[in-house]
Coordinates of C-alpha atoms in Angstrom, one line a residue:
M1 CA 15.4 -64.1 64.9
T2 CA 19.0 -64.0 63.5
L3 CA 19.7 -64.9 59.9
K4 CA 21.6 -68.0 61.1
K5 CA 18.6 -69.2 63.1
C6 CA 16.4 -68.5 60.1
M7 CA 18.6 -70.6 57.9
S8 CA 18.2 -73.5 60.3
I9 CA 14.5 -73.7 59.5
L10 CA 14.9 -73.9 55.8
S11 CA 13.6 -77.5 55.8
I12 CA 10.1 -76.1 56.3
C13 CA 10.5 -73.2 53.9
F14 CA 10.6 -73.0 50.2
I15 CA 14.1 -72.3 48.7
F16 CA 14.2 -70.5 45.4
V17 CA 17.5 -70.8 43.4
F18 CA 18.2 -68.8 40.4
C19 CA 21.2 -70.4 38.8
L20 CA 23.5 -69.3 36.0
Q21 CA 26.8 -71.3 36.1
S22 CA 29.9 -71.8 34.2
Q23 CA 30.1 -74.1 31.2
T24 CA 31.8 -76.8 33.2
K25 CA 28.7 -77.1 35.4
T26 CA 25.0 -77.7 34.9
F27 CA 22.3 -75.1 34.2
D28 CA 19.9 -76.2 37.0
G29 CA 16.1 -76.4 36.5
Y30 CA 13.4 -78.8 35.6
T31 CA 13.8 -81.5 32.9
F32 CA 10.7 -82.4 30.9
V33 CA 10.3 -85.7 29.0
F34 CA 7.4 -88.0 28.0
S35 CA 6.9 -91.7 27.0
G36 CA 3.7 -93.6 26.1
K37 CA 0.9 -92.2 28.3
K38 CA 3.3 -90.6 30.8
V39 CA 4.8 -87.2 31.1
Y40 CA 7.5 -86.5 33.6
L41 CA 9.1 -83.4 35.2
Y42 CA 12.4 -84.1 36.9
D43 CA 14.6 -82.1 39.3
M44 CA 18.4 -82.0 39.0
D45 CA 18.6 -84.9 41.5
K46 CA 16.6 -87.0 38.9
K47 CA 13.6 -87.2 41.2
V48 CA 10.2 -86.9 39.6
L49 CA 8.5 -83.7 40.7
N50 CA 5.2 -84.3 38.8
T51 CA 3.8 -87.0 36.6
W52 CA 0.9 -86.5 34.2
T53 CA -1.0 -89.6 32.9
V54 CA -2.8 -89.0 29.6
Q55 CA -5.6 -90.9 28.0
N56 CA -3.9 -92.0 24.8
N57 CA -0.3 -92.5 23.7
I58 CA 1.5 -89.3 23.0
E59 CA 2.0 -89.0 19.2
G60 CA 5.0 -86.9 18.3
C61 CA 5.5 -84.4 21.1
A62 CA 4.4 -82.7 24.3
D63 CA 5.4 -79.4 25.8
L64 CA 5.3 -77.7 29.2
L65 CA 3.3 -74.5 29.4
R66 CA 3.9 -71.4 31.6
D67 CA 0.9 -72.1 33.7
S68 CA 2.2 -75.5 34.7
S69 CA -0.1 -77.3 32.3
I70 CA 1.1 -79.5 29.5
I71 CA 0.0 -79.8 25.8
V72 CA 0.0 -83.3 24.3
S73 CA -0.7 -84.6 20.8
A74 CA -2.5 -87.9 20.2
K75 CA -4.2 -89.7 17.3
A76 CA -7.4 -88.1 16.1
P77 CA -10.5 -90.2 16.9
N78 CA -12.2 -91.6 13.8
S79 CA -9.7 -90.0 11.4
T80 CA -10.6 -90.1 7.7
Y81 CA -7.2 -89.1 6.4
S82 CA -5.6 -91.8 4.3
L83 CA -1.9 -91.4 5.1
A84 CA -0.2 -93.0 8.1
L85 CA 0.3 -90.9 11.3
P86 CA -3.3 -89.6 11.6
H87 CA -2.6 -87.3 14.5
G88 CA -4.7 -84.3 15.4
R89 CA -6.2 -84.6 18.9
F90 CA -4.7 -82.0 21.2
Q91 CA -5.2 -81.8 25.0
I92 CA -4.1 -79.3 27.6
I93 CA -3.8 -81.0 31.0
N94 CA -3.2 -79.0 34.2
W95 CA -0.8 -79.7 37.0
K96 CA -3.4 -81.9 38.8
G97 CA -4.1 -84.0 35.7
E98 CA -7.4 -82.3 34.7
V99 CA -8.0 -81.9 31.0
T100 CA -8.8 -78.2 30.3
W101 CA -8.7 -78.3 26.5
D102 CA -9.6 -81.2 24.2
Y103 CA -9.7 -80.3 20.5
T104 CA -9.4 -82.3 17.3
Y105 CA -8.1 -80.8 14.1
S106 CA -8.3 -83.4 11.3
S107 CA -10.3 -84.2 8.2
S108 CA -10.1 -86.2 4.9
E109 CA -8.0 -83.3 3.4
Y110 CA -5.4 -82.7 6.2
T111 CA -4.1 -84.2 9.4
P112 CA -1.4 -82.9 11.8
H113 CA 1.7 -84.8 12.5
H114 CA 4.8 -84.8 14.7
D115 CA 4.8 -81.4 16.3
I116 CA 2.8 -78.7 18.1
E117 CA 4.7 -75.5 19.0
P118 CA 3.5 -73.2 21.8
V119 CA 3.8 -69.6 20.8
Y120 CA 4.3 -66.9 23.4
R121 CA 4.8 -63.3 22.2
T122 CA 5.5 -61.6 25.5
N123 CA 7.0 -62.2 28.9
D124 CA 3.7 -61.9 30.7
P125 CA 3.4 -65.0 32.9
K126 CA -0.4 -64.9 32.3
E127 CA -0.2 -64.9 28.5
K128 CA -2.1 -67.9 27.0
P129 CA -0.2 -69.5 24.1
T130 CA -1.4 -70.2 20.6
F131 CA -0.1 -73.3 18.8
L132 CA 1.7 -73.8 15.5
V133 CA 0.8 -77.2 13.9
P134 CA 2.3 -78.8 10.7
C135 CA -0.3 -80.9 8.8
Y136 CA -0.2 -83.3 5.8
T137 CA -2.2 -82.2 2.7
S138 CA -2.5 -83.7 -0.8
W139 CA 0.8 -82.2 -1.7
G140 CA 3.3 -81.1 0.9
D141 CA 2.4 -79.7 4.3
K142 CA 0.5 -76.7 5.6
I143 CA 1.1 -74.9 8.9
V144 CA -1.7 -73.6 11.0
E145 CA -1.8 -71.5 14.1
L146 CA -4.5 -72.6 16.5
K147 CA -6.0 -70.3 19.2
P148 CA -8.1 -72.2 21.9
T149 CA -11.5 -70.5 22.3
G150 CA -13.2 -72.9 24.6
K151 CA -12.8 -76.3 26.3
T152 CA -13.3 -78.1 23.0
T153 CA -13.0 -75.4 20.4
A154 CA -10.3 -73.4 18.6
E155 CA -9.9 -70.8 15.9
V156 CA -7.3 -71.0 13.0
I157 CA -5.8 -67.5 13.2
W158 CA -3.1 -68.1 10.5
E159 CA -2.3 -70.6 7.8
W160 CA 0.6 -71.2 5.4
N161 CA 0.5 -73.8 2.6
G162 CA 3.7 -75.3 1.0
S163 CA 1.6 -76.1 -2.1
D164 CA 1.5 -72.3 -2.8
H165 CA 5.3 -72.1 -3.0
N166 CA 6.5 -74.9 -5.3
C167 CA 7.6 -75.3 -8.9
E168 CA 7.9 -78.2 -11.2
S169 CA 11.1 -80.1 -11.9
G170 CA 13.9 -77.9 -13.3
C171 CA 13.3 -74.7 -11.3
S172 CA 17.1 -74.2 -10.9
D173 CA 18.4 -71.3 -8.8
K174 CA 15.0 -70.4 -7.4
A175 CA 15.6 -70.7 -3.7
D176 CA 12.3 -69.2 -2.6
V177 CA 10.2 -72.1 -3.8
M178 CA 10.4 -75.9 -3.5
D179 CA 11.2 -78.1 -6.5
K180 CA 8.5 -80.8 -6.4
S181 CA 10.8 -83.4 -7.9
K182 CA 13.2 -83.1 -5.0
G183 CA 10.8 -83.8 -2.1
G184 CA 9.8 -87.0 -0.3
V185 CA 13.3 -88.1 0.5
G186 CA 13.0 -91.1 2.9
C187 CA 9.3 -90.5 3.3
F188 CA 6.1 -92.4 2.5
N189 CA 5.7 -90.8 -1.0
K190 CA 6.5 -87.7 -3.0
T191 CA 3.0 -86.2 -2.9
S192 CA 1.2 -86.0 0.5
D193 CA 4.5 -86.7 2.3
A194 CA 6.7 -84.6 0.1
M195 CA 7.8 -82.2 2.8
H196 CA 7.4 -84.2 6.0
V197 CA 7.7 -81.2 8.4
N198 CA 8.7 -82.8 11.7
N199 CA 9.2 -79.6 13.7
V200 CA 8.4 -75.9 13.6
S201 CA 10.1 -73.3 15.7
Y202 CA 9.0 -69.7 16.3
N203 CA 11.2 -66.7 16.7
R204 CA 9.2 -63.9 18.4
T205 CA 12.0 -61.3 17.9
L206 CA 12.0 -61.7 14.1
D207 CA 8.4 -63.0 13.8
Q208 CA 9.7 -65.9 11.7
I209 CA 9.2 -69.6 11.7
I210 CA 11.7 -72.4 11.1
V211 CA 10.1 -75.2 9.0
N212 CA 12.2 -78.3 9.5
C213 CA 11.6 -80.2 6.3
K214 CA 12.9 -83.8 6.4
G215 CA 11.5 -84.6 3.0
F216 CA 13.9 -82.1 1.4
N217 CA 16.7 -82.5 4.0
E218 CA 16.5 -78.8 4.6
L219 CA 15.6 -76.2 7.1
F220 CA 13.4 -73.4 5.8
V221 CA 12.6 -70.0 7.3
I222 CA 9.3 -68.3 6.5
D223 CA 7.6 -65.0 7.6
R224 CA 4.9 -65.2 10.3
S225 CA 4.1 -61.5 10.1
T226 CA 2.0 -62.1 7.0
T227 CA -1.8 -62.5 6.9
T228 CA -3.1 -65.9 5.7
A229 CA -3.9 -64.2 2.4
Q230 CA -0.4 -62.8 2.0
A231 CA 1.1 -66.2 3.0
K232 CA -0.3 -67.6 -0.3
T233 CA 1.6 -65.0 -2.3
S234 CA 5.1 -63.7 -2.9
S235 CA 4.5 -60.3 -1.4
G236 CA 3.5 -58.7 1.9
G237 CA 4.5 -59.1 5.5
K238 CA 7.4 -57.6 7.4
Y239 CA 9.9 -58.9 4.9
G240 CA 8.0 -58.2 1.8
K241 CA 8.0 -61.7 0.4
G242 CA 4.7 -63.1 1.5
G243 CA 4.9 -66.9 2.1
R244 CA 8.0 -67.5 0.0
I245 CA 11.0 -69.2 1.6
L246 CA 13.2 -66.5 3.0
Y247 CA 16.2 -68.8 3.8
R248 CA 17.0 -72.5 3.5
W249 CA 20.0 -74.6 4.5
G250 CA 20.9 -78.3 4.3
S251 CA 20.7 -79.3 0.6
P252 CA 21.7 -76.6 -1.9
S253 CA 21.2 -79.0 -4.8
N254 CA 17.5 -78.7 -4.2
Y255 CA 17.6 -75.2 -5.7
G256 CA 20.3 -76.0 -8.4
I257 CA 23.5 -75.5 -6.5
S258 CA 24.9 -79.0 -7.0
S259 CA 28.5 -78.0 -6.3
E260 CA 27.7 -77.8 -2.5
K261 CA 27.7 -80.9 -0.4
K262 CA 24.4 -81.9 1.4
A263 CA 24.7 -81.2 5.1
F264 CA 21.6 -82.9 6.5
N265 CA 20.4 -86.5 6.3
G266 CA 17.0 -87.1 7.7
Q267 CA 17.2 -84.3 10.3
H268 CA 14.8 -83.5 13.1
H269 CA 14.1 -80.6 15.4
G270 CA 15.5 -77.7 13.3
C271 CA 15.1 -74.8 15.7
W272 CA 16.4 -71.4 16.7
V273 CA 18.7 -70.5 19.6
P274 CA 16.3 -68.2 21.5
D275 CA 17.3 -64.8 22.8
T276 CA 16.6 -65.6 26.4
M277 CA 15.8 -68.6 28.6
P278 CA 12.0 -69.1 28.9
G279 CA 10.7 -67.8 32.2
T280 CA 13.8 -65.5 32.7
N281 CA 15.6 -62.7 31.0
L282 CA 18.9 -64.7 31.0
P283 CA 20.5 -64.2 27.6
I284 CA 21.6 -67.3 25.6
P285 CA 24.9 -67.3 23.7
G286 CA 24.4 -67.3 20.0
A287 CA 20.9 -66.1 20.1
G288 CA 19.3 -66.3 16.6
N289 CA 21.5 -69.1 15.4
F290 CA 20.1 -72.4 14.1
M291 CA 20.4 -75.9 15.6
A292 CA 19.2 -79.4 14.5
V293 CA 19.4 -83.1 15.2
D294 CA 21.1 -84.6 12.1
N295 CA 19.9 -88.2 12.7
G296 CA 21.3 -89.8 9.5
N297 CA 24.8 -88.3 10.3
K298 CA 24.5 -89.2 14.0
R299 CA 25.2 -85.7 15.2
V300 CA 23.7 -82.5 16.6
I301 CA 24.8 -79.2 15.2
E302 CA 24.6 -75.4 15.7
F303 CA 25.3 -73.2 12.7
L304 CA 25.5 -69.4 12.3
N305 CA 22.5 -67.4 11.2
P306 CA 24.0 -65.1 8.5
A307 CA 21.3 -62.5 9.0
K308 CA 20.4 -61.9 12.6
N309 CA 18.0 -59.1 11.5
G310 CA 16.0 -61.6 9.5
V311 CA 16.8 -60.1 6.1
F312 CA 18.5 -62.9 4.2
S313 CA 20.5 -62.5 1.0
R314 CA 22.1 -64.9 -1.4
T315 CA 24.3 -64.5 -4.5
A316 CA 22.8 -66.0 -7.6
G317 CA 24.4 -69.3 -8.4
Q318 CA 25.6 -69.8 -4.8
A319 CA 24.3 -71.5 -1.8
F320 CA 23.0 -69.7 1.3
E321 CA 25.7 -69.1 4.0
P322 CA 27.2 -70.5 6.1
K323 CA 29.5 -73.1 4.7
T324 CA 30.8 -74.2 8.0
I325 CA 29.3 -75.4 11.3
L326 CA 29.9 -73.7 14.6
W327 CA 29.6 -76.8 16.8
T328 CA 28.9 -80.5 16.3
Y329 CA 28.6 -83.4 18.7
T330 CA 27.8 -87.1 18.4
P331 CA 25.6 -88.1 21.4
S332 CA 25.8 -91.7 22.5
G333 CA 22.7 -93.6 21.4
L334 CA 21.3 -91.0 19.1
A335 CA 18.3 -92.6 17.3
S336 CA 17.7 -92.8 13.6
N337 CA 14.6 -90.6 14.1
E338 CA 13.4 -87.8 16.4
G339 CA 15.4 -86.2 19.2
S340 CA 15.9 -82.6 20.2
I341 CA 18.5 -80.0 21.0
Q342 CA 18.3 -76.9 23.3
K343 CA 20.9 -74.3 24.1
L344 CA 21.1 -73.1 27.7
P345 CA 22.2 -69.7 29.2
N346 CA 25.6 -71.2 30.4
G347 CA 26.4 -72.2 26.8
N348 CA 25.7 -75.9 27.4
Y349 CA 23.3 -77.9 25.3
L350 CA 20.5 -80.2 26.4
I351 CA 20.2 -83.1 24.0
C352 CA 17.5 -85.8 23.8
T353 CA 18.5 -88.9 21.8
G354 CA 14.9 -89.5 20.5
G355 CA 13.7 -92.7 19.1
V356 CA 10.3 -94.2 18.5
S357 CA 8.9 -97.6 19.4
G358 CA 7.1 -100.0 17.2
G359 CA 8.1 -98.6 13.8
F360 CA 6.0 -95.5 13.3
G361 CA 4.3 -95.4 16.7
F362 CA 5.6 -92.5 18.7
G363 CA 6.4 -92.1 22.4
G364 CA 6.0 -95.8 23.3
G365 CA 7.3 -97.5 26.3
G366 CA 9.7 -100.0 24.9
G367 CA 11.5 -101.4 21.8
G368 CA 12.2 -99.4 18.7
G369 CA 14.7 -96.8 17.6
G370 CA 16.1 -95.4 20.8
G371 CA 18.3 -98.3 21.8
S372 CA 17.6 -101.1 24.2
S373 CA 17.5 -98.8 27.2
G374 CA 15.3 -96.1 25.7
S375 CA 16.0 -92.4 25.2
K376 CA 18.5 -90.4 27.2
V377 CA 18.8 -86.8 27.9
Y378 CA 22.3 -85.3 28.2
E379 CA 23.5 -81.8 29.2
V380 CA 26.7 -81.3 27.3
A381 CA 29.4 -78.7 27.9
P382 CA 30.9 -78.0 24.5
N383 CA 34.6 -78.4 23.8
G384 CA 35.7 -76.2 20.9
T385 CA 33.9 -76.6 17.6
S386 CA 33.5 -80.4 18.0
G387 CA 32.8 -82.5 21.0
G388 CA 31.9 -81.9 24.6
T389 CA 31.6 -83.2 28.1
V390 CA 28.5 -84.8 29.5
V391 CA 27.8 -82.9 32.8
W392 CA 24.3 -84.4 33.5
E393 CA 22.4 -87.4 32.2
L394 CA 18.9 -88.8 32.6
G395 CA 17.6 -92.1 31.4
D396 CA 15.2 -94.9 32.4
F397 CA 12.0 -93.1 31.4
G398 CA 11.2 -94.9 28.2
Y399 CA 11.2 -93.3 24.7
S400 CA 10.8 -89.5 24.4
T401 CA 11.0 -87.8 21.0
E402 CA 12.1 -84.6 22.7
G403 CA 13.4 -83.4 26.1
Y404 CA 13.7 -79.9 27.5
R405 CA 15.2 -78.0 30.4
Y406 CA 13.1 -75.2 32.0
A407 CA 14.4 -72.6 34.4
Y408 CA 13.0 -72.5 37.9
G409 CA 11.3 -69.2 37.2
Y410 CA 9.3 -70.7 34.3
L411 CA 6.5 -72.4 36.2
N412 CA 3.6 -70.7 37.8
Q413 CA 3.5 -73.5 40.3
S414 CA 5.0 -74.0 43.8
T415 CA 7.5 -76.9 43.6
P416 CA 10.2 -77.6 46.2
I417 CA 13.7 -77.0 45.0
K418 CA 16.5 -78.4 47.2
K419 CA 19.6 -77.7 45.2
L420 CA 21.5 -74.5 46.1
S421 CA 24.1 -73.3 43.6
S422 CA 26.3 -70.3 42.9
N423 CA 25.5 -67.8 40.1
Q424 CA 27.7 -65.6 37.9
I425 CA 26.7 -62.5 36.0
A426 CA 29.0 -59.6 35.1
G427 CA 31.6 -60.6 37.8
N428 CA 29.1 -60.8 40.6
S429 CA 28.9 -64.2 42.4
Y430 CA 25.7 -64.5 44.3
K431 CA 22.9 -66.8 45.6
I432 CA 19.2 -65.9 45.9
T433 CA 17.1 -67.8 48.4
T434 CA 13.7 -67.2 50.1
M435 CA 13.2 -68.2 53.6
C436 CA 10.7 -67.9 56.5
S437 CA 11.0 -66.0 59.8
N438 CA 8.1 -65.0 62.0
N439 CA 5.7 -65.0 59.0
H440 CA 8.1 -62.7 57.1
T441 CA 9.8 -63.8 53.9
L442 CA 13.5 -62.9 53.7
I443 CA 15.1 -62.7 50.3
R444 CA 18.8 -63.0 50.7
V445 CA 21.5 -62.1 48.1
N446 CA 25.0 -63.3 48.9
N447 CA 28.4 -62.0 47.8
F448 CA 27.1 -59.1 45.7
K449 CA 29.9 -56.7 44.8
D450 CA 27.9 -53.7 43.6
N451 CA 25.2 -51.4 44.9
A452 CA 21.9 -53.1 44.3
H453 CA 18.3 -52.1 44.1
I454 CA 15.9 -54.9 44.9
T455 CA 12.2 -54.7 44.0
L456 CA 9.4 -57.2 44.5
F457 CA 6.4 -57.3 42.0
S458 CA 3.2 -59.2 41.7
L459 CA 2.9 -61.3 38.5
S460 CA 0.7 -58.5 37.1
G461 CA 3.6 -56.1 37.4
K462 CA 2.4 -54.2 40.5
M463 CA 5.3 -53.0 42.7
L464 CA 4.9 -54.3 46.2
C465 CA 8.1 -53.0 47.9
S466 CA 11.7 -52.2 47.2
G467 CA 15.0 -51.2 48.8
F468 CA 18.4 -49.9 47.9
Y469 CA 21.5 -51.6 49.3
K470 CA 25.1 -50.4 49.2
T471 CA 27.9 -52.8 48.4
Q472 CA 28.0 -55.5 51.1
K473 CA 28.8 -59.2 51.3
C474 CA 25.2 -60.1 52.2
I475 CA 21.9 -58.4 51.4
T476 CA 18.8 -59.4 53.3
F477 CA 15.7 -57.9 51.8
D478 CA 12.6 -58.1 54.0
P479 CA 9.4 -57.5 52.0
G480 CA 7.2 -57.9 55.1
I481 CA 4.2 -60.1 55.5
I482 CA 3.0 -61.2 52.1
P483 CA 0.7 -64.0 51.0
K484 CA 1.9 -67.3 49.6
G485 CA 2.3 -67.4 45.9
I486 CA 4.5 -66.6 42.9
Y487 CA 6.2 -63.2 42.6
L488 CA 8.8 -61.4 40.5
V489 CA 12.0 -60.1 42.0
S490 CA 14.2 -57.6 40.2
I491 CA 17.8 -56.9 41.1
S492 CA 19.3 -53.9 39.5
T493 CA 22.9 -52.6 39.5
E494 CA 24.3 -49.6 37.7
N495 CA 24.8 -51.6 34.5
H496 CA 22.8 -54.8 34.9
K497 CA 19.4 -56.0 35.7
I498 CA 18.0 -59.5 36.4
T499 CA 14.4 -60.4 36.9
D500 CA 13.0 -63.8 37.8
R501 CA 10.1 -65.4 39.7
V502 CA 10.3 -66.4 43.3
S503 CA 7.9 -68.6 45.2
I504 CA 6.7 -67.7 48.7
H505 CA 5.6 -71.1 50.0

């Protein structure tokens, strides 16, 4: 069968599109949001690809995992913790809606709130994540890392306590600890809600964690390479400072530098710019920089990480760098609370406007801080250091505290993708598709300008077949008869290599 005839039967075949586009266009993939008891996965045409219905309202956040499951947070049953927001029940729910993990972490001495961060340390599609969870305690917050061990069990494999790293009022110019008299800004009180950590973000390259601390109007960086014992001290770990604050930004007056203006006002979602897009090896511009949703100032920002190697320095009597912001944007309808920001491989940003319904109830289906029409998700192409153009928008799903874009290669799940788009890397414009012909799967690469070596792997890394192709307008790679499922395809040229998943459907 000719390639032209093969293309004519694409309607019965799965089309995989690996898409990296210019800043004036979208970065295509899946968009993930949640509201109330519903979790949604949208395609670029704003059609729902999957819906998960959960037992209880989502409290704070939800995330999409590599194996096509979701992790959600809800109120802990029969919680004995006295402060509001008694979260602590975590559930993993698979693509079909089945609960595969149901675990509660809460007591009279602590309770989780706001966030649960999946942690992946490799690119292995089969890797099971652990989860970083911020928790209220009697003073400040602690962060634990949970490792599921059974359907209803988990192990705490690491713990950091803010109460181990504070000082009393007047600890001027001590940036590695928190001044207890400065916390609790805009929070319930200055003791158990002193820090109000509403997001944690893990950097696997540096083995560091961003602690987004609304109660101090600051973003902290701490060392995850420590043991739990070292995290209680000021020594040990990869960076030699134990659990002390390695870096902080947002309110220099908190450590005695009153000459510098406060940057944050009730911020949420302080996070890293990751090195690559999850599920791919596509690099992201500005990897290692910091981002945040600055709710009180009605903006989102990206600012430079002054120490990409993770070793931060500061001159005594001065604030941590930087003094300027790389990019800022004011999204329409940004709520006074919650929201998220994500940088994409094409340099665009995905922004969720956040908002909660019913005061302190999270993820509800109406009313509250997101505006009359609920939350919105924007993909914004930046314009200089300030401003940008909305190139894609999603609404009408309720109130979502966060929203994320996932690359097509992220999911270990066959899902039809209809949109076909051009790609750019190192001057080569190409398209990748998979199609069916006489029980064979053809992998086609269009408009490639260099010699290319194409290899197909199983998800476990076993090489199935490969071929070398000299420069030509169209490369058609025939791996033969292979079973349906998810595979890895690698395209290598003299100077570049791209690997992503393809689905044979």
